[in-house]
């Protein structure tokens, strides 16, 4: 289960680094080769996506203007509500429940999170989770769909504007997706995605504000377009900013960092050095600080009513050992009980 990456001829540096994929095991240490950069590539631009994302972002700027200056307060509140719901569809749903299996959910919660996830239009959960499992297993290589060693733009949005690197398709078979492919709720979502997604992400968010007298224009640009593009961009920040600028208290050998201000807007997903070190923790953070981890609050609440169970986490002891062994020294508790 431990990943060994082979260097392409003559261009990689070798370091000793612990590299975990899906294993819940903090003890093993193996040598792996970390590729310092991505290989040079010729881009195959996907013009359909470039044009669509271009228009979406222009629409979102207009939507932001309407949000701050023109729309009814109820519409603005509704847009924020949709941001939180669709955000949870990504964080508590696609990410923590499905890609990482960091907790289990009963049917009503699976259905709720699938609805929330469809509102976020980041493609069907099975496809999102497949890319995300590749991102963890082959982090910062060409088999990582949003390889952050290619820089901010590529890992933020650029990767959605070009054809995927052949390595993604070549190594794709090493990812086991049988669990999600067998899930009837996710199969339903995938099968009817092209009907469900427009309804959940654009049509209903435009229709509902009109029930309280909002104009079609305001409803569409604020609750659908601006809210959608906002959620996309904050999600993408976890791929870009949270792989670039910040501290590495848990593992200094990997690129992901802790980026607390981002954590607030990404509902608790900004503790990315922690998350790549301990990907099975349902909190995606050591402390799960309540103010910065809305998704944890949500999962805890679901656990209280019995809809979520088997929440996985990491013991303080394991975290402490890891911080001492591979941390960069920025951990707040750095040096605690140094006697042993
Ligand atoms: C979007 C996704 O925005 C965002 C994901 C962000 C992830 C963030 C993670 C961070 C942690 C969580 C933090 C959350 C914070 C949230 C905060 C919320 C408040 N493995 O893709 P194709 C094979 S989506 C194995 O067409 P192309 C496979 O055979 C936005 N195999 O490649 C596949 O066929 P099939 C809306 C793989 O042609 C075939 O290749 N959506 C894998 O190169 C072709 O696949 C869009 O805009 C794999 N991973 O095209 C659509 N991948 O699927 C964007 C592929 O039949 N995407 N294969 O099995 C596209 O248009 C295209 O994918 C493309 C590449 C142009 C980018
Ligand atoms: Zn990452
Ligand atoms: Zn993850």
CSV table of C-alpha atoms and ligand atoms in Angstrom, one decimal:
chain,number,residue,atom,x,y,z
A,1,UNK,CA,0.0,0.0,0.0
A,2,UNK,CA,2.9,2.3,0.3
A,3,UNK,CA,3.7,4.2,-2.7
A,4,UNK,CA,7.0,4.1,-4.5
A,5,UNK,CA,7.4,6.6,-7.3
A,6,UNK,CA,10.0,6.0,-9.9
A,7,UNK,CA,11.9,9.0,-11.3
A,8,UNK,CA,12.0,9.6,-15.0
A,9,UNK,CA,15.6,9.2,-16.3
A,10,UNK,CA,18.1,11.4,-14.6
A,11,UNK,CA,15.9,14.3,-13.4
A,12,UNK,CA,14.6,13.5,-9.9
A,13,UNK,CA,16.1,14.0,-6.5
A,14,UNK,CA,15.7,11.3,-3.9
A,15,UNK,CA,14.6,12.1,-0.3
A,16,UNK,CA,13.5,10.0,2.6
A,17,UNK,CA,10.0,10.8,3.3
A,18,UNK,CA,7.0,9.0,4.7
A,19,UNK,CA,4.4,8.7,2.1
A,20,UNK,CA,1.0,7.4,3.0
A,21,UNK,CA,-1.9,6.7,0.7
A,22,UNK,CA,-4.9,5.0,2.2
A,23,UNK,CA,-3.1,3.2,5.0
A,24,UNK,CA,-4.0,4.0,8.6
A,25,UNK,CA,-0.5,3.4,9.8
A,26,UNK,CA,2.0,6.0,11.0
A,27,UNK,CA,4.9,3.8,11.7
A,28,UNK,CA,6.3,2.6,8.4
A,29,UNK,CA,9.0,4.7,6.7
A,30,UNK,CA,10.0,4.0,3.1
A,31,UNK,CA,12.2,5.8,0.6
A,32,UNK,CA,10.3,7.3,-2.2
A,33,UNK,CA,11.4,9.5,-5.0
A,34,UNK,CA,9.8,13.0,-5.0
A,35,UNK,CA,9.7,14.6,-8.4
A,36,UNK,CA,10.7,18.2,-7.9
A,37,UNK,CA,8.7,19.5,-10.9
A,38,UNK,CA,6.3,18.3,-13.5
A,39,UNK,CA,7.5,17.2,-17.0
A,40,UNK,CA,7.3,19.7,-19.8
A,41,UNK,CA,4.1,19.3,-21.7
A,42,UNK,CA,2.3,20.5,-24.8
A,43,UNK,CA,-1.2,21.8,-23.8
A,44,UNK,CA,-4.2,20.5,-25.5
A,45,UNK,CA,-6.6,23.4,-24.8
A,46,UNK,CA,-10.3,22.6,-24.4
A,47,UNK,CA,-11.9,25.7,-25.8
A,48,UNK,CA,-15.4,24.8,-24.7
A,49,UNK,CA,-14.3,25.0,-21.1
A,50,UNK,CA,-12.2,28.1,-21.6
A,51,UNK,CA,-15.2,29.9,-23.1
A,52,UNK,CA,-17.7,28.6,-20.5
A,53,UNK,CA,-15.5,29.5,-17.5
A,54,UNK,CA,-14.8,32.9,-19.1
A,55,UNK,CA,-18.5,33.7,-19.3
A,56,UNK,CA,-19.2,32.2,-15.9
A,57,UNK,CA,-16.6,34.5,-14.3
A,58,UNK,CA,-17.9,37.6,-16.1
A,59,UNK,CA,-21.4,36.7,-15.0
A,60,UNK,CA,-20.1,36.2,-11.4
A,61,UNK,CA,-18.6,39.7,-11.3
A,62,UNK,CA,-22.0,41.1,-12.3
A,63,UNK,CA,-23.7,38.8,-9.8
A,64,UNK,CA,-21.4,40.1,-7.1
A,65,UNK,CA,-22.4,43.7,-8.0
A,66,UNK,CA,-26.1,42.7,-7.8
A,67,UNK,CA,-25.4,40.9,-4.5
A,68,UNK,CA,-23.9,43.9,-2.8
A,69,UNK,CA,-26.0,46.7,-4.4
A,70,UNK,CA,-29.3,45.5,-6.0
A,71,UNK,CA,-30.7,42.2,-4.8
A,72,UNK,CA,-33.3,41.8,-2.0
A,73,UNK,CA,-31.7,40.8,1.3
A,74,UNK,CA,-33.7,37.6,1.2
A,75,UNK,CA,-32.0,36.7,-2.1
A,76,UNK,CA,-28.6,37.4,-0.6
A,77,UNK,CA,-29.3,35.3,2.5
A,78,UNK,CA,-30.6,32.5,0.2
A,79,UNK,CA,-27.4,32.7,-1.9
A,80,UNK,CA,-25.3,32.3,1.3
A,81,UNK,CA,-27.5,29.4,2.4
A,82,UNK,CA,-26.9,27.7,-1.0
A,83,UNK,CA,-23.2,28.4,-0.6
A,84,UNK,CA,-23.2,26.5,2.7
A,85,UNK,CA,-25.3,23.6,1.5
A,86,UNK,CA,-23.5,23.1,-1.8
A,87,UNK,CA,-20.2,23.6,0.1
A,88,UNK,CA,-21.1,20.8,2.5
A,89,UNK,CA,-22.0,18.6,-0.5
A,90,UNK,CA,-18.3,18.9,-1.4
A,91,UNK,CA,-16.6,18.9,2.0
A,92,UNK,CA,-18.8,16.6,4.1
A,93,UNK,CA,-20.0,14.7,1.0
A,94,UNK,CA,-17.6,14.2,-1.9
A,95,UNK,CA,-14.5,14.8,0.1
A,96,UNK,CA,-14.8,13.4,3.7
A,97,UNK,CA,-17.5,10.8,3.2
A,98,UNK,CA,-17.0,9.5,-0.3
A,99,UNK,CA,-13.4,10.1,-1.4
A,100,UNK,CA,-11.8,9.3,2.0
A,101,UNK,CA,-14.5,7.3,3.8
A,102,UNK,CA,-13.6,9.1,7.0
A,103,UNK,CA,-17.0,8.4,8.4
A,104,UNK,CA,-20.1,6.4,7.4
A,105,UNK,CA,-23.5,7.8,6.6
A,106,UNK,CA,-27.0,6.4,6.8
A,107,UNK,CA,-29.3,6.6,3.7
A,108,UNK,CA,-31.0,9.9,4.6
A,109,UNK,CA,-27.7,11.7,5.0
A,110,UNK,CA,-26.4,10.1,1.8
A,111,UNK,CA,-29.4,11.5,-0.1
A,112,UNK,CA,-29.1,14.9,1.5
A,113,UNK,CA,-25.4,15.1,0.7
A,114,UNK,CA,-26.0,14.0,-2.8
A,115,UNK,CA,-28.6,16.8,-3.3
A,116,UNK,CA,-26.1,19.3,-1.8
A,117,UNK,CA,-23.3,17.9,-4.0
A,118,UNK,CA,-25.4,18.2,-7.1
A,119,UNK,CA,-26.1,21.9,-6.2
A,120,UNK,CA,-22.3,22.5,-6.3
A,121,UNK,CA,-21.9,21.2,-9.9
A,122,UNK,CA,-18.4,19.8,-9.5
A,123,UNK,CA,-19.3,16.8,-11.6
A,124,UNK,CA,-20.7,13.5,-10.2
A,125,UNK,CA,-19.3,12.3,-6.9
A,126,UNK,CA,-17.7,9.2,-8.4
A,127,UNK,CA,-15.7,11.3,-10.9
A,128,UNK,CA,-14.8,13.9,-8.3
A,129,UNK,CA,-13.6,11.2,-5.9
A,130,UNK,CA,-11.6,9.4,-8.6
A,131,UNK,CA,-9.6,12.6,-9.3
A,132,UNK,CA,-9.3,13.2,-5.6
A,133,UNK,CA,-8.0,9.8,-4.8
A,134,UNK,CA,-5.4,10.2,-7.6
A,135,UNK,CA,-4.5,13.6,-6.1
A,136,UNK,CA,-3.6,12.0,-2.8
A,137,UNK,CA,-2.0,8.9,-4.1
A,138,UNK,CA,0.2,10.6,-6.7
A,139,UNK,CA,0.4,14.1,-5.1
A,140,UNK,CA,2.4,16.7,-7.0
A,141,UNK,CA,3.2,14.4,-10.0
A,142,UNK,CA,1.7,14.3,-13.5
A,143,UNK,CA,-0.7,11.6,-12.3
A,144,UNK,CA,-2.2,14.2,-9.9
A,145,UNK,CA,-5.0,15.9,-11.9
A,146,UNK,CA,-4.2,19.3,-10.4
A,147,UNK,CA,-0.5,18.9,-9.9
A,148,UNK,CA,0.4,22.0,-7.9
A,149,UNK,CA,4.1,21.9,-8.9
A,150,UNK,CA,2.8,23.4,-12.2
A,151,UNK,CA,1.9,26.6,-10.3
A,152,UNK,CA,-1.1,28.5,-9.0
A,153,UNK,CA,-3.0,28.9,-12.2
A,154,UNK,CA,-2.8,25.3,-13.3
A,155,UNK,CA,-3.8,23.9,-9.9
A,156,UNK,CA,-6.6,26.4,-9.4
A,157,UNK,CA,-8.4,26.4,-12.7
A,158,UNK,CA,-6.0,25.6,-15.5
A,159,UNK,CA,-6.3,21.8,-15.1
A,160,UNK,CA,-10.0,22.1,-16.1
A,161,UNK,CA,-9.1,23.9,-19.3
A,162,UNK,CA,-6.8,21.3,-20.9
A,163,UNK,CA,-6.8,17.6,-21.6
A,164,UNK,CA,-5.6,15.4,-18.8
A,165,UNK,CA,-2.0,14.3,-18.6
A,166,UNK,CA,-1.6,10.7,-20.1
A,167,UNK,CA,-0.2,9.6,-16.7
A,168,UNK,CA,-3.7,10.2,-15.1
A,169,UNK,CA,-5.3,7.8,-17.5
A,170,UNK,CA,-2.3,5.3,-17.3
A,171,UNK,CA,-2.3,5.2,-13.5
A,172,UNK,CA,-6.1,5.5,-13.1
A,173,UNK,CA,-6.6,1.8,-12.8
A,174,UNK,CA,-4.6,1.7,-9.6
A,175,UNK,CA,-7.4,3.5,-7.8
A,176,UNK,CA,-10.2,1.3,-6.5
A,177,UNK,CA,-13.5,2.9,-7.1
A,178,UNK,CA,-15.7,-0.2,-6.6
A,179,UNK,CA,-17.1,1.1,-3.3
A,180,UNK,CA,-18.6,4.2,-4.8
A,181,UNK,CA,-19.6,2.6,-8.1
A,182,UNK,CA,-21.7,0.1,-6.1
A,183,UNK,CA,-23.5,2.8,-4.2
A,184,UNK,CA,-27.1,3.1,-5.5
A,185,UNK,CA,-27.5,6.8,-4.5
A,186,UNK,CA,-24.2,7.7,-6.3
A,187,UNK,CA,-25.2,5.6,-9.3
A,188,UNK,CA,-28.5,7.5,-9.5
A,189,UNK,CA,-26.7,10.8,-9.4
A,190,UNK,CA,-24.2,9.8,-12.1
A,191,UNK,CA,-26.9,8.4,-14.4
A,192,UNK,CA,-29.2,11.4,-14.2
A,193,UNK,CA,-26.5,14.0,-13.7
A,194,UNK,CA,-27.4,16.1,-16.8
A,195,UNK,CA,-30.9,16.5,-15.6
A,196,UNK,CA,-30.3,16.8,-11.8
A,197,UNK,CA,-27.4,19.2,-12.0
A,198,UNK,CA,-29.1,22.0,-14.0
A,199,UNK,CA,-32.1,21.8,-11.7
A,200,UNK,CA,-30.1,21.8,-8.5
A,201,UNK,CA,-27.4,24.3,-9.4
A,202,UNK,CA,-29.2,26.8,-11.7
A,203,UNK,CA,-33.0,26.4,-12.3
A,204,UNK,CA,-34.3,26.0,-8.7
A,205,UNK,CA,-31.8,28.6,-7.3
A,206,UNK,CA,-33.2,31.0,-9.9
A,207,UNK,CA,-36.9,30.1,-9.4
A,208,UNK,CA,-37.1,30.1,-5.6
A,209,UNK,CA,-36.1,33.8,-5.0
A,210,UNK,CA,-38.8,34.8,-7.5
A,211,UNK,CA,-41.4,33.4,-5.1
A,212,UNK,CA,-40.6,36.3,-2.8
A,213,UNK,CA,-40.7,38.8,-5.6
A,214,UNK,CA,-37.1,38.9,-6.7
A,215,UNK,CA,-36.4,39.7,-10.4
A,216,UNK,CA,-35.3,36.9,-12.7
A,217,UNK,CA,-32.1,38.7,-13.4
A,218,UNK,CA,-31.1,39.2,-9.8
A,219,UNK,CA,-32.1,35.6,-8.9
A,220,UNK,CA,-30.1,34.1,-11.7
A,221,UNK,CA,-26.9,36.1,-11.3
A,222,UNK,CA,-26.9,36.2,-7.5
A,223,UNK,CA,-28.2,32.8,-6.3
A,224,UNK,CA,-27.1,30.7,-9.3
A,225,UNK,CA,-24.1,32.2,-11.1
A,226,UNK,CA,-22.3,34.3,-8.4
A,227,UNK,CA,-22.9,31.6,-5.7
A,228,UNK,CA,-21.7,28.8,-8.0
A,229,UNK,CA,-18.5,30.5,-9.1
A,230,UNK,CA,-17.8,31.6,-5.5
A,231,UNK,CA,-18.0,28.0,-4.3
A,232,UNK,CA,-15.8,26.8,-7.3
A,233,UNK,CA,-13.1,29.3,-6.6
A,234,UNK,CA,-12.9,28.7,-2.8
A,235,UNK,CA,-12.8,25.0,-3.5
A,236,UNK,CA,-10.0,25.5,-6.0
A,237,UNK,CA,-8.1,27.5,-3.4
A,238,UNK,CA,-7.5,24.3,-1.6
A,239,UNK,CA,-5.8,22.9,-4.6
A,240,UNK,CA,-3.8,26.1,-5.3
A,241,UNK,CA,-3.1,28.3,-2.3
A,242,UNK,CA,-3.2,25.4,0.2
A,243,UNK,CA,-0.5,23.7,-1.8
A,244,UNK,CA,1.7,26.7,-1.9
A,245,UNK,CA,1.9,29.2,0.9
A,246,UNK,CA,1.9,28.3,4.6
A,247,UNK,CA,3.3,26.3,7.4
A,248,UNK,CA,3.9,22.5,7.4
A,249,UNK,CA,3.6,21.5,11.1
A,250,UNK,CA,2.9,17.9,10.4
A,251,UNK,CA,5.1,17.0,7.4
A,252,UNK,CA,7.7,19.3,5.9
A,253,UNK,CA,8.4,16.9,3.1
A,254,UNK,CA,5.2,17.5,1.3
A,255,UNK,CA,3.8,20.6,-0.4
A,256,UNK,CA,0.4,21.0,1.2
A,257,UNK,CA,0.2,23.7,3.9
A,258,UNK,CA,-2.0,25.0,6.7
A,259,UNK,CA,-3.8,28.0,5.5
A,260,UNK,CA,-6.2,29.1,8.2
A,261,UNK,CA,-7.9,32.2,6.6
A,262,UNK,CA,-8.8,29.9,3.7
A,263,UNK,CA,-10.3,27.4,6.1
A,264,UNK,CA,-13.1,29.7,7.1
A,265,UNK,CA,-14.4,30.1,3.6
A,266,UNK,CA,-13.8,26.4,2.7
A,267,UNK,CA,-15.8,25.2,5.7
A,268,UNK,CA,-12.8,23.7,7.4
A,269,UNK,CA,-10.7,22.4,4.6
A,270,UNK,CA,-7.7,24.7,4.8
A,271,UNK,CA,-5.6,22.6,7.2
A,272,UNK,CA,-4.2,20.9,4.2
A,273,UNK,CA,-0.8,19.8,5.6
A,274,UNK,CA,-2.7,17.9,8.3
A,275,UNK,CA,-5.1,16.5,5.8
A,276,UNK,CA,-2.5,15.1,3.4
A,277,UNK,CA,-0.6,13.7,6.4
A,278,UNK,CA,-3.7,12.1,8.0
A,279,UNK,CA,-6.3,11.9,5.2
A,280,UNK,CA,-8.7,9.5,7.1
A,281,UNK,CA,-9.5,12.1,9.8
A,282,UNK,CA,-13.2,13.2,9.4
A,283,UNK,CA,-12.2,16.6,10.8
A,284,UNK,CA,-9.5,17.2,8.1
A,285,UNK,CA,-7.8,19.1,10.9
A,286,UNK,CA,-6.1,18.4,14.2
A,287,UNK,CA,-8.4,20.3,16.5
A,288,UNK,CA,-11.4,20.9,14.3
A,289,UNK,CA,-11.6,24.4,15.6
A,290,UNK,CA,-15.3,25.2,15.6
A,291,UNK,CA,-15.1,28.6,14.2
A,292,UNK,CA,-13.0,27.4,11.2
A,293,UNK,CA,-14.6,24.0,10.6
A,294,UNK,CA,-18.2,24.3,9.7
A,295,UNK,CA,-18.1,20.8,8.1
A,296,UNK,CA,-17.0,19.2,11.4
A,297,UNK,CA,-19.9,20.9,13.2
A,298,UNK,CA,-22.2,19.5,10.5
A,299,UNK,CA,-20.8,15.9,10.7
A,300,UNK,CA,-20.9,16.0,14.6
A,301,UNK,CA,-24.5,17.2,14.4
A,302,UNK,CA,-25.4,14.3,12.0
A,303,UNK,CA,-23.6,11.9,14.4
A,304,UNK,CA,-25.8,13.2,17.2
A,305,UNK,CA,-29.0,12.4,15.4
A,306,UNK,CA,-27.5,9.0,14.3
A,307,UNK,CA,-27.2,9.8,10.6
A,308,UNK,CA,-23.4,9.7,10.7
A,309,UNK,CA,-21.4,7.0,12.5
A,310,UNK,CA,-17.9,5.4,12.7
A,311,UNK,CA,-16.2,8.8,12.6
A,312,UNK,CA,-12.5,8.2,12.2
A,313,UNK,CA,-9.9,10.4,13.8
A,314,UNK,CA,-6.2,10.4,14.9
A,315,UNK,CA,-4.9,10.0,18.4
A,316,UNK,CA,-2.9,12.9,19.9
A,317,UNK,CA,-0.1,10.5,20.5
A,318,UNK,CA,0.2,9.6,16.9
A,319,UNK,CA,0.0,13.3,15.9
A,320,UNK,CA,2.7,14.3,18.4
A,321,UNK,CA,5.1,11.6,17.2
A,322,UNK,CA,4.5,12.7,13.6
A,323,UNK,CA,5.0,16.4,14.4
A,324,UNK,CA,8.3,15.6,16.1
A,325,UNK,CA,9.5,13.4,13.3
A,326,UNK,CA,8.5,15.2,10.2
A,327,UNK,CA,7.1,18.6,11.2
A,328,UNK,CA,8.7,21.9,10.2
A,329,UNK,CA,8.7,23.2,13.8
A,330,UNK,CA,5.8,25.6,13.4
A,331,UNK,CA,3.4,23.4,15.4
A,332,UNK,CA,2.0,25.4,18.4
A,333,UNK,CA,2.9,22.6,20.7
A,334,UNK,CA,6.4,22.1,19.2
A,335,UNK,CA,8.8,20.8,21.7
A,336,UNK,CA,6.2,19.7,24.2
A,337,UNK,CA,7.5,17.0,26.5
A,338,UNK,CA,11.0,17.1,24.9
A,339,UNK,CA,12.4,15.0,27.8
A,340,UNK,CA,11.8,11.7,26.2
B,1,LIG,C1,-14.6,21.2,-10.6
B,1,LIG,C2,-13.9,20.1,-9.8
B,1,LIG,O1,-14.5,22.3,-10.4
B,1,LIG,C3,-13.2,20.7,-8.6
B,1,LIG,C4,-12.5,19.7,-7.8
B,1,LIG,C5,-11.7,20.3,-6.7
B,1,LIG,C6,-11.0,19.3,-5.9
B,1,LIG,C7,-10.6,20.0,-4.6
B,1,LIG,C8,-10.0,19.1,-3.6
B,1,LIG,C9,-9.6,19.8,-2.4
B,1,LIG,C10,-9.9,19.1,-1.1
B,1,LIG,C11,-11.4,19.3,-0.7
B,1,LIG,C12,-11.6,20.8,-0.3
B,1,LIG,C13,-13.1,21.1,-0.6
B,1,LIG,C14,-13.3,22.5,-0.3
B,1,LIG,C15,-14.8,22.9,-0.7
B,1,LIG,C16,-15.2,24.2,-0.1
B,1,LIG,C17,-16.6,24.4,-0.4
B,1,LIG,C18,-17.1,25.7,0.2
B,1,LIG,N1,-8.6,8.2,-12.9
B,1,LIG,O2,-12.0,13.8,-17.7
B,1,LIG,P1,-11.8,13.2,-19.1
B,1,LIG,C19,-9.8,8.5,-17.8
B,1,LIG,S1,-15.7,20.6,-11.8
B,1,LIG,C20,-8.7,7.3,-13.8
B,1,LIG,O3,-12.9,13.5,-20.1
B,1,LIG,P2,-10.0,14.7,-20.8
B,1,LIG,C21,-11.2,7.8,-17.8
B,1,LIG,O4,-11.1,6.7,-18.6
B,1,LIG,C22,-16.4,22.0,-12.5
B,1,LIG,N2,-9.0,7.5,-15.0
B,1,LIG,O5,-10.4,13.6,-19.6
B,1,LIG,C23,-12.0,8.9,-18.5
B,1,LIG,O6,-13.2,8.4,-19.1
B,1,LIG,P3,-14.5,8.2,-18.2
B,1,LIG,C24,-17.4,21.6,-13.5
B,1,LIG,C25,-9.3,8.8,-15.4
B,1,LIG,O7,-10.6,14.3,-22.1
B,1,LIG,C26,-11.1,9.4,-19.6
B,1,LIG,O8,-9.8,9.4,-18.9
B,1,LIG,N3,-17.0,20.6,-14.4
B,1,LIG,C27,-9.2,9.8,-14.5
B,1,LIG,O9,-8.5,14.8,-20.7
B,1,LIG,C28,-11.4,10.8,-20.0
B,1,LIG,O10,-11.6,11.7,-18.9
B,1,LIG,C29,-16.3,20.9,-15.5
B,1,LIG,O11,-16.1,22.0,-15.8
B,1,LIG,C30,-8.9,9.5,-13.2
B,1,LIG,N4,-8.8,10.4,-12.2
B,1,LIG,O12,-10.7,16.0,-20.3
B,1,LIG,C31,-15.9,19.7,-16.3
B,1,LIG,N5,-9.6,10.9,-15.1
B,1,LIG,O13,-14.7,9.4,-17.4
B,1,LIG,C32,-14.4,19.8,-16.3
B,1,LIG,C33,-9.8,10.6,-16.4
B,1,LIG,O14,-15.6,7.9,-19.2
B,1,LIG,N6,-13.7,18.6,-16.9
B,1,LIG,N7,-9.7,9.3,-16.6
B,1,LIG,O15,-14.2,7.0,-17.3
B,1,LIG,C34,-13.6,18.4,-18.2
B,1,LIG,O16,-14.1,19.1,-19.0
B,1,LIG,C35,-12.6,17.3,-18.6
B,1,LIG,O17,-12.4,16.4,-17.5
B,1,LIG,C36,-11.2,17.9,-18.9
B,1,LIG,C37,-10.2,16.8,-19.2
B,1,LIG,C38,-11.3,18.8,-20.1
B,1,LIG,C39,-10.6,18.7,-17.8
B,2,LIG,ZN1,-4.3,18.6,-1.8
B,3,LIG,ZN1,-8.5,14.8,0.5
